[in-house]
PDB file of C-alpha atoms in Angstrom:
ATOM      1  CA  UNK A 284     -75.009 -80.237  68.274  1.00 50.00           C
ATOM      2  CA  UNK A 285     -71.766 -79.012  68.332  1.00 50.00           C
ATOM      3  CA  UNK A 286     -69.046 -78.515  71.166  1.00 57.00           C
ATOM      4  CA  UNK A 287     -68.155 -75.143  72.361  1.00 54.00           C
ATOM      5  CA  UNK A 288     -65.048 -75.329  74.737  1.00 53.00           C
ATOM      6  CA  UNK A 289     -63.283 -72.970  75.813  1.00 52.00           C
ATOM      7  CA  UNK A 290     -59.809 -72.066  77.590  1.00 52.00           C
ATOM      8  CA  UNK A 291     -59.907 -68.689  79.893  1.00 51.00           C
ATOM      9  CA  UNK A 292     -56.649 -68.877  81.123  1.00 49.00           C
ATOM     10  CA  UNK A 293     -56.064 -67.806  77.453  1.00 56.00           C
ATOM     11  CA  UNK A 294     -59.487 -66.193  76.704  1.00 72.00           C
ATOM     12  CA  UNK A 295     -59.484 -68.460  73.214  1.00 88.00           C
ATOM     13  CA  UNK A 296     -63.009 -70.236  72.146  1.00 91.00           C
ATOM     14  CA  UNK A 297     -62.701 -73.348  70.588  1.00 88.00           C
ATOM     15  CA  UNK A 298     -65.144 -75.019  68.937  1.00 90.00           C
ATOM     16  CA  UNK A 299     -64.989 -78.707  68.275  1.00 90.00           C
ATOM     17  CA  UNK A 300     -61.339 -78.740  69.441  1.00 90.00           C
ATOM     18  CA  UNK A 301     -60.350 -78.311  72.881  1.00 88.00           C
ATOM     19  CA  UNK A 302     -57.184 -76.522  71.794  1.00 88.00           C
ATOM     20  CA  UNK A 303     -58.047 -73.523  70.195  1.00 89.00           C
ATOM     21  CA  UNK A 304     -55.106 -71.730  68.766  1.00 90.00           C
ATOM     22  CA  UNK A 305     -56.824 -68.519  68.138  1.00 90.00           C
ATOM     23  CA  UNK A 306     -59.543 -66.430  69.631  1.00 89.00           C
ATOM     24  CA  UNK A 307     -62.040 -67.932  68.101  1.00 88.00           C
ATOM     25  CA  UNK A 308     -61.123 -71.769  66.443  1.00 90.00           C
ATOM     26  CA  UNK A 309     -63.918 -73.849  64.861  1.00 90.00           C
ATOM     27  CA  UNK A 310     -62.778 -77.249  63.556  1.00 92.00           C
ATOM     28  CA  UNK A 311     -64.866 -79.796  61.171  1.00 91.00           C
ATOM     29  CA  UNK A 312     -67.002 -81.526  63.158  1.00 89.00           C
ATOM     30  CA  UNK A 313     -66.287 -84.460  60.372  1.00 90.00           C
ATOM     31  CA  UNK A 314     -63.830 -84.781  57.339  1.00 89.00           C
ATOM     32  CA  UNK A 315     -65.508 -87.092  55.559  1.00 90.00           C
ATOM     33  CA  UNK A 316     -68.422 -85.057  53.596  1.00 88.00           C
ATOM     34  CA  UNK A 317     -71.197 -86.690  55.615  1.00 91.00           C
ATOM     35  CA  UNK A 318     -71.850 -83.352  56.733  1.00 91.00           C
ATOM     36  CA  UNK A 319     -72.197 -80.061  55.948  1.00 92.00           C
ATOM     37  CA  UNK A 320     -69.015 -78.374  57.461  1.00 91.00           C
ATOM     38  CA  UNK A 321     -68.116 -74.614  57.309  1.00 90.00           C
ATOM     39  CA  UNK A 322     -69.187 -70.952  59.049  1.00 90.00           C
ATOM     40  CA  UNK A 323     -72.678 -69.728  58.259  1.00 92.00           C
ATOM     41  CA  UNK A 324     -72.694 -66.056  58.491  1.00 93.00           C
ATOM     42  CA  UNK A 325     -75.891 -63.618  59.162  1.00 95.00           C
ATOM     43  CA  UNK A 326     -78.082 -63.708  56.264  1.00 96.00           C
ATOM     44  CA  UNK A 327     -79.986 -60.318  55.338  1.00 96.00           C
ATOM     45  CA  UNK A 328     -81.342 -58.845  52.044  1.00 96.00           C
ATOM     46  CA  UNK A 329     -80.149 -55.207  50.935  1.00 94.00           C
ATOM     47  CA  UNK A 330     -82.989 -53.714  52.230  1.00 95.00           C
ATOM     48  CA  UNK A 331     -82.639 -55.215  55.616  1.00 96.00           C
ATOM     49  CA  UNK A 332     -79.144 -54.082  55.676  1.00 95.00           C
ATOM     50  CA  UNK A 333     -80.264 -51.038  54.640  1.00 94.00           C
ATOM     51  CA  UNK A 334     -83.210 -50.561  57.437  1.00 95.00           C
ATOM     52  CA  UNK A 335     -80.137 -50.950  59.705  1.00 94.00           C
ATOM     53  CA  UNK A 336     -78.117 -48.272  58.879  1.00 94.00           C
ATOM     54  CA  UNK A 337     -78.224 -46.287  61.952  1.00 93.00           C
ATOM     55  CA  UNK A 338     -76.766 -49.086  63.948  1.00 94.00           C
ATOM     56  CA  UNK A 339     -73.247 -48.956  62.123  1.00 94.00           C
ATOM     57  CA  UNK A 340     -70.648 -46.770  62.661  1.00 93.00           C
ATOM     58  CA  UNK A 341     -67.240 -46.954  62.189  1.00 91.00           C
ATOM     59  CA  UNK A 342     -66.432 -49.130  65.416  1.00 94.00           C
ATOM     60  CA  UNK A 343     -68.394 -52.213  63.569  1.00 95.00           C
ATOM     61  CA  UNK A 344     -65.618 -52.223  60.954  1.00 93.00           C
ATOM     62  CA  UNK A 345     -64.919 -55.718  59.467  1.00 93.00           C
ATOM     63  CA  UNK A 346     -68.718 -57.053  60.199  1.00 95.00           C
ATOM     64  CA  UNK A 347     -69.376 -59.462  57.865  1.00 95.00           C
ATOM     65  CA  UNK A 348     -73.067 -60.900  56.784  1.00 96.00           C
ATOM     66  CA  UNK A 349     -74.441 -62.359  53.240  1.00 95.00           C
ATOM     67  CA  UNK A 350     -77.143 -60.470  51.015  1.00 95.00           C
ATOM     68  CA  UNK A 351     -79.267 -62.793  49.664  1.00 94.00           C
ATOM     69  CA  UNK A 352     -80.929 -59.744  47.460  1.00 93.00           C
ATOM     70  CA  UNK A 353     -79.595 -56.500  46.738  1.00 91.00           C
ATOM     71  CA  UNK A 354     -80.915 -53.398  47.560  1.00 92.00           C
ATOM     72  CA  UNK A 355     -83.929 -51.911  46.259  1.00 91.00           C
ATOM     73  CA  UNK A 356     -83.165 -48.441  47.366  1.00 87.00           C
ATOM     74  CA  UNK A 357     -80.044 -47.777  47.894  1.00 88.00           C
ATOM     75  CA  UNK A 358     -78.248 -45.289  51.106  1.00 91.00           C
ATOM     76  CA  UNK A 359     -74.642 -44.148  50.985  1.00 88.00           C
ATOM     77  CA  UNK A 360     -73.871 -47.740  53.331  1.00 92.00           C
ATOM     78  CA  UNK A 361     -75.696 -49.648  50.596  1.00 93.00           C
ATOM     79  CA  UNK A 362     -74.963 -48.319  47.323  1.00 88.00           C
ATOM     80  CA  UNK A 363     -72.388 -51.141  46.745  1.00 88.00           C
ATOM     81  CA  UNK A 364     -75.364 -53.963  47.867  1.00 91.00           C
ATOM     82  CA  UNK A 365     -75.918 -54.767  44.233  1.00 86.00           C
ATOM     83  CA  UNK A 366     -76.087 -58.298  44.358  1.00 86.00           C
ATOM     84  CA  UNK A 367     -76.350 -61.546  46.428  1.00 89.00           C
ATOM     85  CA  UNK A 368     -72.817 -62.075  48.238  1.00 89.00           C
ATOM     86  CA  UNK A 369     -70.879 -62.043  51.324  1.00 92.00           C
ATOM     87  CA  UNK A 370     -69.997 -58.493  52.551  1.00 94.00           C
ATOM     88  CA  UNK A 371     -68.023 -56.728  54.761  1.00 94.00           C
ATOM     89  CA  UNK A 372     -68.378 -53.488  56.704  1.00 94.00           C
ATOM     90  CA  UNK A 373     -65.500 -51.067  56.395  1.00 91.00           C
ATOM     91  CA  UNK A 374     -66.667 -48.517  58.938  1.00 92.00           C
ATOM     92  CA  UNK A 375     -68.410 -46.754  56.162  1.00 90.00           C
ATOM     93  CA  UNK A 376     -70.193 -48.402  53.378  1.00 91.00           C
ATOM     94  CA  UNK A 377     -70.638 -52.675  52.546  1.00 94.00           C
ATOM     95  CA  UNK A 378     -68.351 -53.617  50.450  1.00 91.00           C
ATOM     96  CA  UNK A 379     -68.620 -56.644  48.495  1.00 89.00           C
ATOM     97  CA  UNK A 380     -65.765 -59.223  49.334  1.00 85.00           C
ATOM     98  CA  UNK A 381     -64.803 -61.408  45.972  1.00 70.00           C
ATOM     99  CA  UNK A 382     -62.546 -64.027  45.034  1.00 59.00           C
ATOM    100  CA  UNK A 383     -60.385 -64.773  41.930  1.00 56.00           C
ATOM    101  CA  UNK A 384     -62.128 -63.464  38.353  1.00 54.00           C
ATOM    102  CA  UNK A 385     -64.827 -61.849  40.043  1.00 54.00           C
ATOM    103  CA  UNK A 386     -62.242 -59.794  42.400  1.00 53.00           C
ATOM    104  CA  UNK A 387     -60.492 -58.574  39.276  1.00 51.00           C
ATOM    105  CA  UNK A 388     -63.087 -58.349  36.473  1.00 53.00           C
ATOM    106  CA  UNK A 389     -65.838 -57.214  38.354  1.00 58.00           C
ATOM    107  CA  UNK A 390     -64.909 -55.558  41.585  1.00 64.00           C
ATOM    108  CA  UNK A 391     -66.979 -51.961  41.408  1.00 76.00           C
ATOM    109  CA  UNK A 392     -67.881 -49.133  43.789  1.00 82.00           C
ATOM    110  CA  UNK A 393     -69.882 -45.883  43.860  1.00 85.00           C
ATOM    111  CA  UNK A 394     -68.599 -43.874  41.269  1.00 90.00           C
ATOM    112  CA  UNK A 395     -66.065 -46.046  39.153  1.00 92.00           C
ATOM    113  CA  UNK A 396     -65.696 -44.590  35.620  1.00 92.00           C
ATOM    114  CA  UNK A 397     -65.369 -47.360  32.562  1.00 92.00           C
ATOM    115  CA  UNK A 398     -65.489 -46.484  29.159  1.00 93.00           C
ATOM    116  CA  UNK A 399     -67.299 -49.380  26.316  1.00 92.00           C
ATOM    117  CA  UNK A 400     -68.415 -50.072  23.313  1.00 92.00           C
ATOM    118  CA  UNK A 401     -72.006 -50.507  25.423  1.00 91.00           C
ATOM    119  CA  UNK A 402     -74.295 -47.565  24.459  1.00 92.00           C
ATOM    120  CA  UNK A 403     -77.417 -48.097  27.078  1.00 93.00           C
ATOM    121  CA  UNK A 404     -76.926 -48.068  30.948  1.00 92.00           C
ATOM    122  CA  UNK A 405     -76.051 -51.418  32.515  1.00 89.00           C
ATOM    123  CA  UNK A 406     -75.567 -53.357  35.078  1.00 82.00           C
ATOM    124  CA  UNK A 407     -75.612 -50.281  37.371  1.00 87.00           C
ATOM    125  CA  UNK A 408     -73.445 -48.500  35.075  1.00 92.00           C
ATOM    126  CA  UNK A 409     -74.648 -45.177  33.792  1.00 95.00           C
ATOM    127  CA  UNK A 410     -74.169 -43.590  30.540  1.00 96.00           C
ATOM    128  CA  UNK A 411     -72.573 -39.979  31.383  1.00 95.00           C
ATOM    129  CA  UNK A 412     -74.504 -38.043  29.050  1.00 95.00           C
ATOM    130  CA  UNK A 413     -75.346 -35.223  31.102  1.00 94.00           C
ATOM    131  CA  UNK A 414     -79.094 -36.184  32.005  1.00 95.00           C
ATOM    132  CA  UNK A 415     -81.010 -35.012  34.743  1.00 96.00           C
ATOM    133  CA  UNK A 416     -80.654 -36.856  38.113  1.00 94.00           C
ATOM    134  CA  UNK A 417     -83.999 -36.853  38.387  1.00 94.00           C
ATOM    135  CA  UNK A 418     -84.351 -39.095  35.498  1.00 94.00           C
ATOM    136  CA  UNK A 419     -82.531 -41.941  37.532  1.00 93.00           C
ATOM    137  CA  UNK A 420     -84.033 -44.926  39.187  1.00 90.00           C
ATOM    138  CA  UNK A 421     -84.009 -43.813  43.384  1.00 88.00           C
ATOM    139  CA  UNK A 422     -81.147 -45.504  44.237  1.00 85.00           C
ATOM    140  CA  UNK A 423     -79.098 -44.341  41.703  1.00 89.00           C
ATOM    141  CA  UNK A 424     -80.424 -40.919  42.303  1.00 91.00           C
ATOM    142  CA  UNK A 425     -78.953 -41.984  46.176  1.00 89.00           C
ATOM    143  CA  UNK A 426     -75.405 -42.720  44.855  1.00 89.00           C
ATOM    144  CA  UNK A 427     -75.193 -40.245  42.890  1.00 91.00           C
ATOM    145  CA  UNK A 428     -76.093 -37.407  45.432  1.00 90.00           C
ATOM    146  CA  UNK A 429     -73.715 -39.053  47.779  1.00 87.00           C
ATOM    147  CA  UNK A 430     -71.072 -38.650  44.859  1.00 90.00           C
ATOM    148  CA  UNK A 431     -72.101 -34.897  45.094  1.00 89.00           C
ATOM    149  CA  UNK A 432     -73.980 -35.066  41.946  1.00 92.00           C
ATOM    150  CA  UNK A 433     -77.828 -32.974  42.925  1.00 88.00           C
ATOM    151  CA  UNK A 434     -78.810 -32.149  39.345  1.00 92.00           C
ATOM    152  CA  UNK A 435     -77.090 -33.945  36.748  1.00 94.00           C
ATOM    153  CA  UNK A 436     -74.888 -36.355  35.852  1.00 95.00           C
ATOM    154  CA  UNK A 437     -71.519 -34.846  34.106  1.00 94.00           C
ATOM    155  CA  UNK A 438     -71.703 -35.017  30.109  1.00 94.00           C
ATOM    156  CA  UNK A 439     -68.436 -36.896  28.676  1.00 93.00           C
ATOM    157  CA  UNK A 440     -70.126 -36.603  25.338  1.00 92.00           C
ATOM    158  CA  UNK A 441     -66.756 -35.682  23.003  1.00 92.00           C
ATOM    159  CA  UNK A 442     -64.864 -35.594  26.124  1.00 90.00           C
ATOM    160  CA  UNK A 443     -61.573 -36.980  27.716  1.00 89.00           C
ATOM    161  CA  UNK A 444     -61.077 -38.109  30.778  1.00 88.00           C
ATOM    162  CA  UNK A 445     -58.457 -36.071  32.910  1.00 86.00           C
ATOM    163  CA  UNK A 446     -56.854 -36.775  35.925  1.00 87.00           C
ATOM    164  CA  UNK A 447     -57.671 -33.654  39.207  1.00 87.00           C
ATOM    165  CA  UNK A 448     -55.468 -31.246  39.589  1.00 88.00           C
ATOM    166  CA  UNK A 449     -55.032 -28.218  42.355  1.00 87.00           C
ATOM    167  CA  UNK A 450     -58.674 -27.489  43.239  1.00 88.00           C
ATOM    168  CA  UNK A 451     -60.595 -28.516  40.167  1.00 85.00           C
ATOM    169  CA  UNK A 452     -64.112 -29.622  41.183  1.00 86.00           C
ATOM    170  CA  UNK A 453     -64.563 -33.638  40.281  1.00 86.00           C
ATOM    171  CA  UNK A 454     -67.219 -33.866  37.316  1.00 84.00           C
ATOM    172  CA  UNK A 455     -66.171 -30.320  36.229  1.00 85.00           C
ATOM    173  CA  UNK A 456     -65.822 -30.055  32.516  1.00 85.00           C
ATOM    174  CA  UNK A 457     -63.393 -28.179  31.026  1.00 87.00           C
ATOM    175  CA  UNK A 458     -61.249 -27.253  27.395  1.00 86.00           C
ATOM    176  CA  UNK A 459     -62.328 -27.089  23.933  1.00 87.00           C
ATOM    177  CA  UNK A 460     -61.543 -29.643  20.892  1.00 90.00           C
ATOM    178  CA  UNK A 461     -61.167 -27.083  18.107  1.00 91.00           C
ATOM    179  CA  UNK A 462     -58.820 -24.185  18.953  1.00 91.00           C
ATOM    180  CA  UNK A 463     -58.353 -20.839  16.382  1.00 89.00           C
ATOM    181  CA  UNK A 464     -54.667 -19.344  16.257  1.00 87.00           C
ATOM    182  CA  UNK A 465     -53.950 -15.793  17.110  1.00 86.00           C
ATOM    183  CA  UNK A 466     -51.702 -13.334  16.451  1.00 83.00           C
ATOM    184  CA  UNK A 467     -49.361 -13.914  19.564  1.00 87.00           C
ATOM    185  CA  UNK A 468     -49.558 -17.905  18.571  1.00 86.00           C
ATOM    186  CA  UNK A 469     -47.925 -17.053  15.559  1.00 83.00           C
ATOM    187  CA  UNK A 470     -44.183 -18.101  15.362  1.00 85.00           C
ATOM    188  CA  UNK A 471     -41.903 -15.008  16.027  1.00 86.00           C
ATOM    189  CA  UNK A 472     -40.583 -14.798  12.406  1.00 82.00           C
ATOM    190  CA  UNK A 473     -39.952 -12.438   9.799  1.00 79.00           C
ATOM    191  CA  UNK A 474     -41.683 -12.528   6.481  1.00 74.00           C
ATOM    192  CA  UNK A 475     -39.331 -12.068   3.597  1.00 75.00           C
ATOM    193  CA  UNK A 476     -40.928 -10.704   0.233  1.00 70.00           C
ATOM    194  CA  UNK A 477     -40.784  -8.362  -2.407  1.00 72.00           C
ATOM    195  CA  UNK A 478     -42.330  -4.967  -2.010  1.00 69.00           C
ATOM    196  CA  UNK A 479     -43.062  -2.897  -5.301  1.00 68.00           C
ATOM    197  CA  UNK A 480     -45.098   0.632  -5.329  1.00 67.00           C
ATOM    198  CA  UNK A 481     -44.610   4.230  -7.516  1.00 69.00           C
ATOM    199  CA  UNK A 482     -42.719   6.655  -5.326  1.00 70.00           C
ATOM    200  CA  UNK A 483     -44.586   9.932  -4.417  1.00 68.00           C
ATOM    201  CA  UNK A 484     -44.694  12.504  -7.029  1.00 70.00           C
ATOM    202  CA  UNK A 485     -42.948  15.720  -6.662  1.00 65.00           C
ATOM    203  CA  UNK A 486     -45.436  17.045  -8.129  1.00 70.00           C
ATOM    204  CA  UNK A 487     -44.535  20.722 -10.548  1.00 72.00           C
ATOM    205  CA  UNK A 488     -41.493  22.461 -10.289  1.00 64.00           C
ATOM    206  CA  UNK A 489     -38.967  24.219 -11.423  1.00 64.00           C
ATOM    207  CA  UNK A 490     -35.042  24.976 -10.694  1.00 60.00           C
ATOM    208  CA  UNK A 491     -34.146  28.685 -10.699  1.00 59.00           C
ATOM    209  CA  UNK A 492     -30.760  29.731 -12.190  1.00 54.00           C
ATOM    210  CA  UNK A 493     -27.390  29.618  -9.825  1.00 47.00           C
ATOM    211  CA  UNK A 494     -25.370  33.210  -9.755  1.00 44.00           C
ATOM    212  CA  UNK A 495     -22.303  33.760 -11.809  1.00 43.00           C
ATOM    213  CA  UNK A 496     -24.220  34.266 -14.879  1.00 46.00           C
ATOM    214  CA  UNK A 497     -23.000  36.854 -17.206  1.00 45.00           C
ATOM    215  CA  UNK A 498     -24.876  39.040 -19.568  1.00 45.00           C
ATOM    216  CA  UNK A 499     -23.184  39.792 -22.911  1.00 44.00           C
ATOM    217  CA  UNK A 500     -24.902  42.147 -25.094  1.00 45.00           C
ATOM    218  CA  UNK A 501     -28.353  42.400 -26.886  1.00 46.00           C
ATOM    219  CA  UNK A 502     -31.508  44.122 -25.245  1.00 46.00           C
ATOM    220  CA  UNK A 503     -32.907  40.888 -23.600  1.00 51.00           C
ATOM    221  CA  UNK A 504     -31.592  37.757 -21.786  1.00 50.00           C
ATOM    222  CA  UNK A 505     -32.249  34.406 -23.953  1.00 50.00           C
ATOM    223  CA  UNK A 506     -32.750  37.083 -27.090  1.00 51.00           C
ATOM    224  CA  UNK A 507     -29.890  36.644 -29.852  1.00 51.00           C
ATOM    225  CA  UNK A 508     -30.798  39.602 -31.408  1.00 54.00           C
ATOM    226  CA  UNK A 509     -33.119  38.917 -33.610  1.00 56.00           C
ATOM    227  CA  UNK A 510     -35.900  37.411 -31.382  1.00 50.00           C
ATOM    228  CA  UNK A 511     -34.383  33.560 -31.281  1.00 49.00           C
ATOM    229  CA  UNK A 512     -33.415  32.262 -28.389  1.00 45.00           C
ATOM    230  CA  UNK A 513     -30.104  31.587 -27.824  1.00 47.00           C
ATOM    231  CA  UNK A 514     -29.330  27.873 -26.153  1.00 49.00           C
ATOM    232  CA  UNK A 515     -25.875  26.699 -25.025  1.00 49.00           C
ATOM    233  CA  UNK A 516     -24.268  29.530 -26.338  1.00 49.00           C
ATOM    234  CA  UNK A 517     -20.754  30.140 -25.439  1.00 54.00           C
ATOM    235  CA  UNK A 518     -19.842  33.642 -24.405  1.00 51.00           C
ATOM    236  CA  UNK A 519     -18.661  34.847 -28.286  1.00 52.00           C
ATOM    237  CA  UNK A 520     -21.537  33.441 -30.002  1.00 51.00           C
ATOM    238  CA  UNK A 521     -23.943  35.720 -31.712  1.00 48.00           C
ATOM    239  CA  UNK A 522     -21.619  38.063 -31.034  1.00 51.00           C
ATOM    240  CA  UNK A 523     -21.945  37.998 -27.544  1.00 49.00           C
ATOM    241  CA  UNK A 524     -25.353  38.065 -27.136  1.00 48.00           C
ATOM    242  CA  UNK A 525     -26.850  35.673 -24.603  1.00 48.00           C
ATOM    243  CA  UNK A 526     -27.199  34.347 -20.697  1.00 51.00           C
ATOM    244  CA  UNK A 527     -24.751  31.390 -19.018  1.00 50.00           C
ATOM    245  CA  UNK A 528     -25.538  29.794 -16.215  1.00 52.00           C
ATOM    246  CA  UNK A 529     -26.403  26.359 -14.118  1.00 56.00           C
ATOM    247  CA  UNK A 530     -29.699  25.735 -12.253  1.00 61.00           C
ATOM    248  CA  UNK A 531     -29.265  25.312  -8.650  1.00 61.00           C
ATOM    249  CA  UNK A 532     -28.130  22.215  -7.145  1.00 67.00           C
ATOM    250  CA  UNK A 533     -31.047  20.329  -5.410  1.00 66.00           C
ATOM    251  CA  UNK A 534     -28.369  18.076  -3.107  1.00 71.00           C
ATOM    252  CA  UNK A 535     -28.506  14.662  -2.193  1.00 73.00           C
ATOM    253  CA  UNK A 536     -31.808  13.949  -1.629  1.00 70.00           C
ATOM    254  CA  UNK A 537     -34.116  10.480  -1.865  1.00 70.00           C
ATOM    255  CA  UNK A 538     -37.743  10.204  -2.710  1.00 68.00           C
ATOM    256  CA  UNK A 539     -40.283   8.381   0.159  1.00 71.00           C
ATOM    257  CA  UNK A 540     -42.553   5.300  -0.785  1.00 67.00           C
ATOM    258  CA  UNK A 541     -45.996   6.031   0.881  1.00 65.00           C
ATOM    259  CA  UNK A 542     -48.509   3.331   2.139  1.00 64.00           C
ATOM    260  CA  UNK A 543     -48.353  -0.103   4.185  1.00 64.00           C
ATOM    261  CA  UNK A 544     -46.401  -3.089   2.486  1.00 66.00           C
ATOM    262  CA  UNK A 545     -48.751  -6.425   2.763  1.00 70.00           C
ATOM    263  CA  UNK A 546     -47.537  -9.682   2.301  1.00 71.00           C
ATOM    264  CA  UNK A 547     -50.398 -12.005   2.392  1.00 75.00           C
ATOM    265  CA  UNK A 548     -49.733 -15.580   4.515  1.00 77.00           C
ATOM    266  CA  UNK A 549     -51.877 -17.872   2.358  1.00 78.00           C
ATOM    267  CA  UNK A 550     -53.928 -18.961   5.066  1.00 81.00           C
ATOM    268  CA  UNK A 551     -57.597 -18.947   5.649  1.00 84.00           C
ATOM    269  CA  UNK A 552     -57.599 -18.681   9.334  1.00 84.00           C
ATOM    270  CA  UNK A 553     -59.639 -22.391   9.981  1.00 88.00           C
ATOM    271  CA  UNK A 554     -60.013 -24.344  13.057  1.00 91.00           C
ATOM    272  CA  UNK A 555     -57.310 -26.462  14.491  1.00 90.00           C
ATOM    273  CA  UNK A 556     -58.641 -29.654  15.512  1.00 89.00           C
ATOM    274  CA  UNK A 557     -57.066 -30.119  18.959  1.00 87.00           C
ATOM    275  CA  UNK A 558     -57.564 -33.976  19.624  1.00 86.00           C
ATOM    276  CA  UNK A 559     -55.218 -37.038  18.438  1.00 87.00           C
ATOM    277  CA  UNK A 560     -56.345 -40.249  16.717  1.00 87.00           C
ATOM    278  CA  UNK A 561     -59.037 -41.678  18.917  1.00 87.00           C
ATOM    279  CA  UNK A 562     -61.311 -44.864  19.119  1.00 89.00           C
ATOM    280  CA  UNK A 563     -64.867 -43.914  19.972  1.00 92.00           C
ATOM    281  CA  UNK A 564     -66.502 -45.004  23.002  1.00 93.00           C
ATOM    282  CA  UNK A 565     -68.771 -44.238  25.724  1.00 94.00           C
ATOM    283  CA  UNK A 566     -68.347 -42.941  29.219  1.00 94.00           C
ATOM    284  CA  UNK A 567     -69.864 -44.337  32.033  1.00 94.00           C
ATOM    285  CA  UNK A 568     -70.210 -44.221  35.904  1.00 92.00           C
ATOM    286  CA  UNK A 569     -71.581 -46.810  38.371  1.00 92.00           C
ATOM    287  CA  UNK A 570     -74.000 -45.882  40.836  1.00 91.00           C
ATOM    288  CA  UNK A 571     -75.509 -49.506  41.831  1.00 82.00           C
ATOM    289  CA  UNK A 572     -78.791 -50.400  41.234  1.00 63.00           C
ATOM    290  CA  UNK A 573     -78.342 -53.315  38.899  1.00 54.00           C
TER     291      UNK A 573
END
């Protein structure tokens, strides 16, 4: 069995070592590999860890113990308990604690997002299609009602992923892929084109004689005498018989163009597709449960 000393003056447990050189120092009982050498922690399944729940709180912070099976129904402290490992208590939740690879490849919590190539839940991931929670196995029905999701899951079907802003709800969907121009869209231009129409018409009429005209002999005016009329006479033709005079001036005047110039634009008024080049994949979010 092994030696536990210990040094109150300093309040430092050593064991196997009568110098400890921290609060708590255990030293190899033997370098040699005759035997097994090391610190065994607490060994629980999920669901024990889970049955204890209500005896963690935030001042048991850095408790570590090893899952030797994950949980079979998960809580908001044991979503993460997904798998045999050591893990550590954070004053919230177990978190897994993972070395090397595994730390970067597969570290995970409650409500990471990945997108893959993958087109069936996983692993404990979850395709974001937009299902009902219901439809979920119970502990991922757990995580995802601690994520704040009660009815469904958020659909990323022919969606982007877009970071919160101001006091957008998380899972909120949002924006459209095909947008339709309107008039105040339009660039602030002028059309230039050729416009082509009959002016109005001024319809019958006549212009009346101006004064100074002078009347010089004969019975009528326009009569020469002998019942011809008498056209750009000159005041001794016909022997004087006959009418001068110039019609009224009408002035400087311009005739209007009625109606509404159109120049058509060509277009058709089709949808703009709104989205660049893309690579299609699907959307998912862990909720444990693997």
């Amino acid at each position: 069995m092994a030696s536990v000393l210990s040094n109150l003056a300093i309040a430092q447990i050593g064991i196997n070592t009568a110098e400890p050189i921290a609060s708590l120092d255990v030293t190899a009982k033997k370098r040699d590999g005759s035997t097994a050498e090391g610190i065994l922690p607490p060994r629980l399944t999920g669901d024990q860890m889970r049955a204890g729940d209500a005896k963690y709180s935030d001042m048991h912070a850095g408790t570590i113990v090893y899952a030797t099976a994950p949980v079979n129904s998960a809580t908001s402290k044991t979503t993460n308990v997904t798998s045999s490992g050591l893990y550590f208590f954070d004053g919230k939740i177990w978190q897994k604690m993972m070395q090397g690879d595994e730390k970067t490849l597969n570290a995970k919590s409650s409500g990471d997002i990945k997108n893959s190539v993958k087109s069936v839940d996983h692993n404990g991931w979850y395709l974001l299609n937009g299902r009902n929670i219901s439809t979920l196995p119970a502990e991922a029905q757990s995580a995802a009602a601690s994520l704040g999701f009660t009815e469904s899951l958020p659909d990323a079907t022919d969606r982007v992923l877009k970071s919160r802003s101001g006091t957008e709800m998380l899972g909120s969907e949002g924006g459209d892929n095909l947008i339709i121009l309107t008039r105040s869209n339009l660039p602030n231009i002028n059309f230039v084109g050729v416009v082509s129409g009959i002016a109005e018409s001024g319809g019958a009429h006549s212009h009346a004689a101006g004064q100074g005209g002078f009347l010089l002999g004969g019975t009528t005016v326009g009569n020469n005498g002998s019942g011809n009329y008498q056209g750009n006479s000159t005041p001794t033709s016909w022997g004087g018989v006959g009418i001068m005079g110039n019609t009224a001036s009408g002035g400087a005047h311009t005739h209007s163009l009625a109606g509404i110039a159109t120049i058509p634009t060509g277009g058709t008024g089709n949808s703009v597709d709104n989205r660049s080049a893309y690579l299609v994949v699907n959307t998912f979010i862990y909720l444990g449960g693997e």
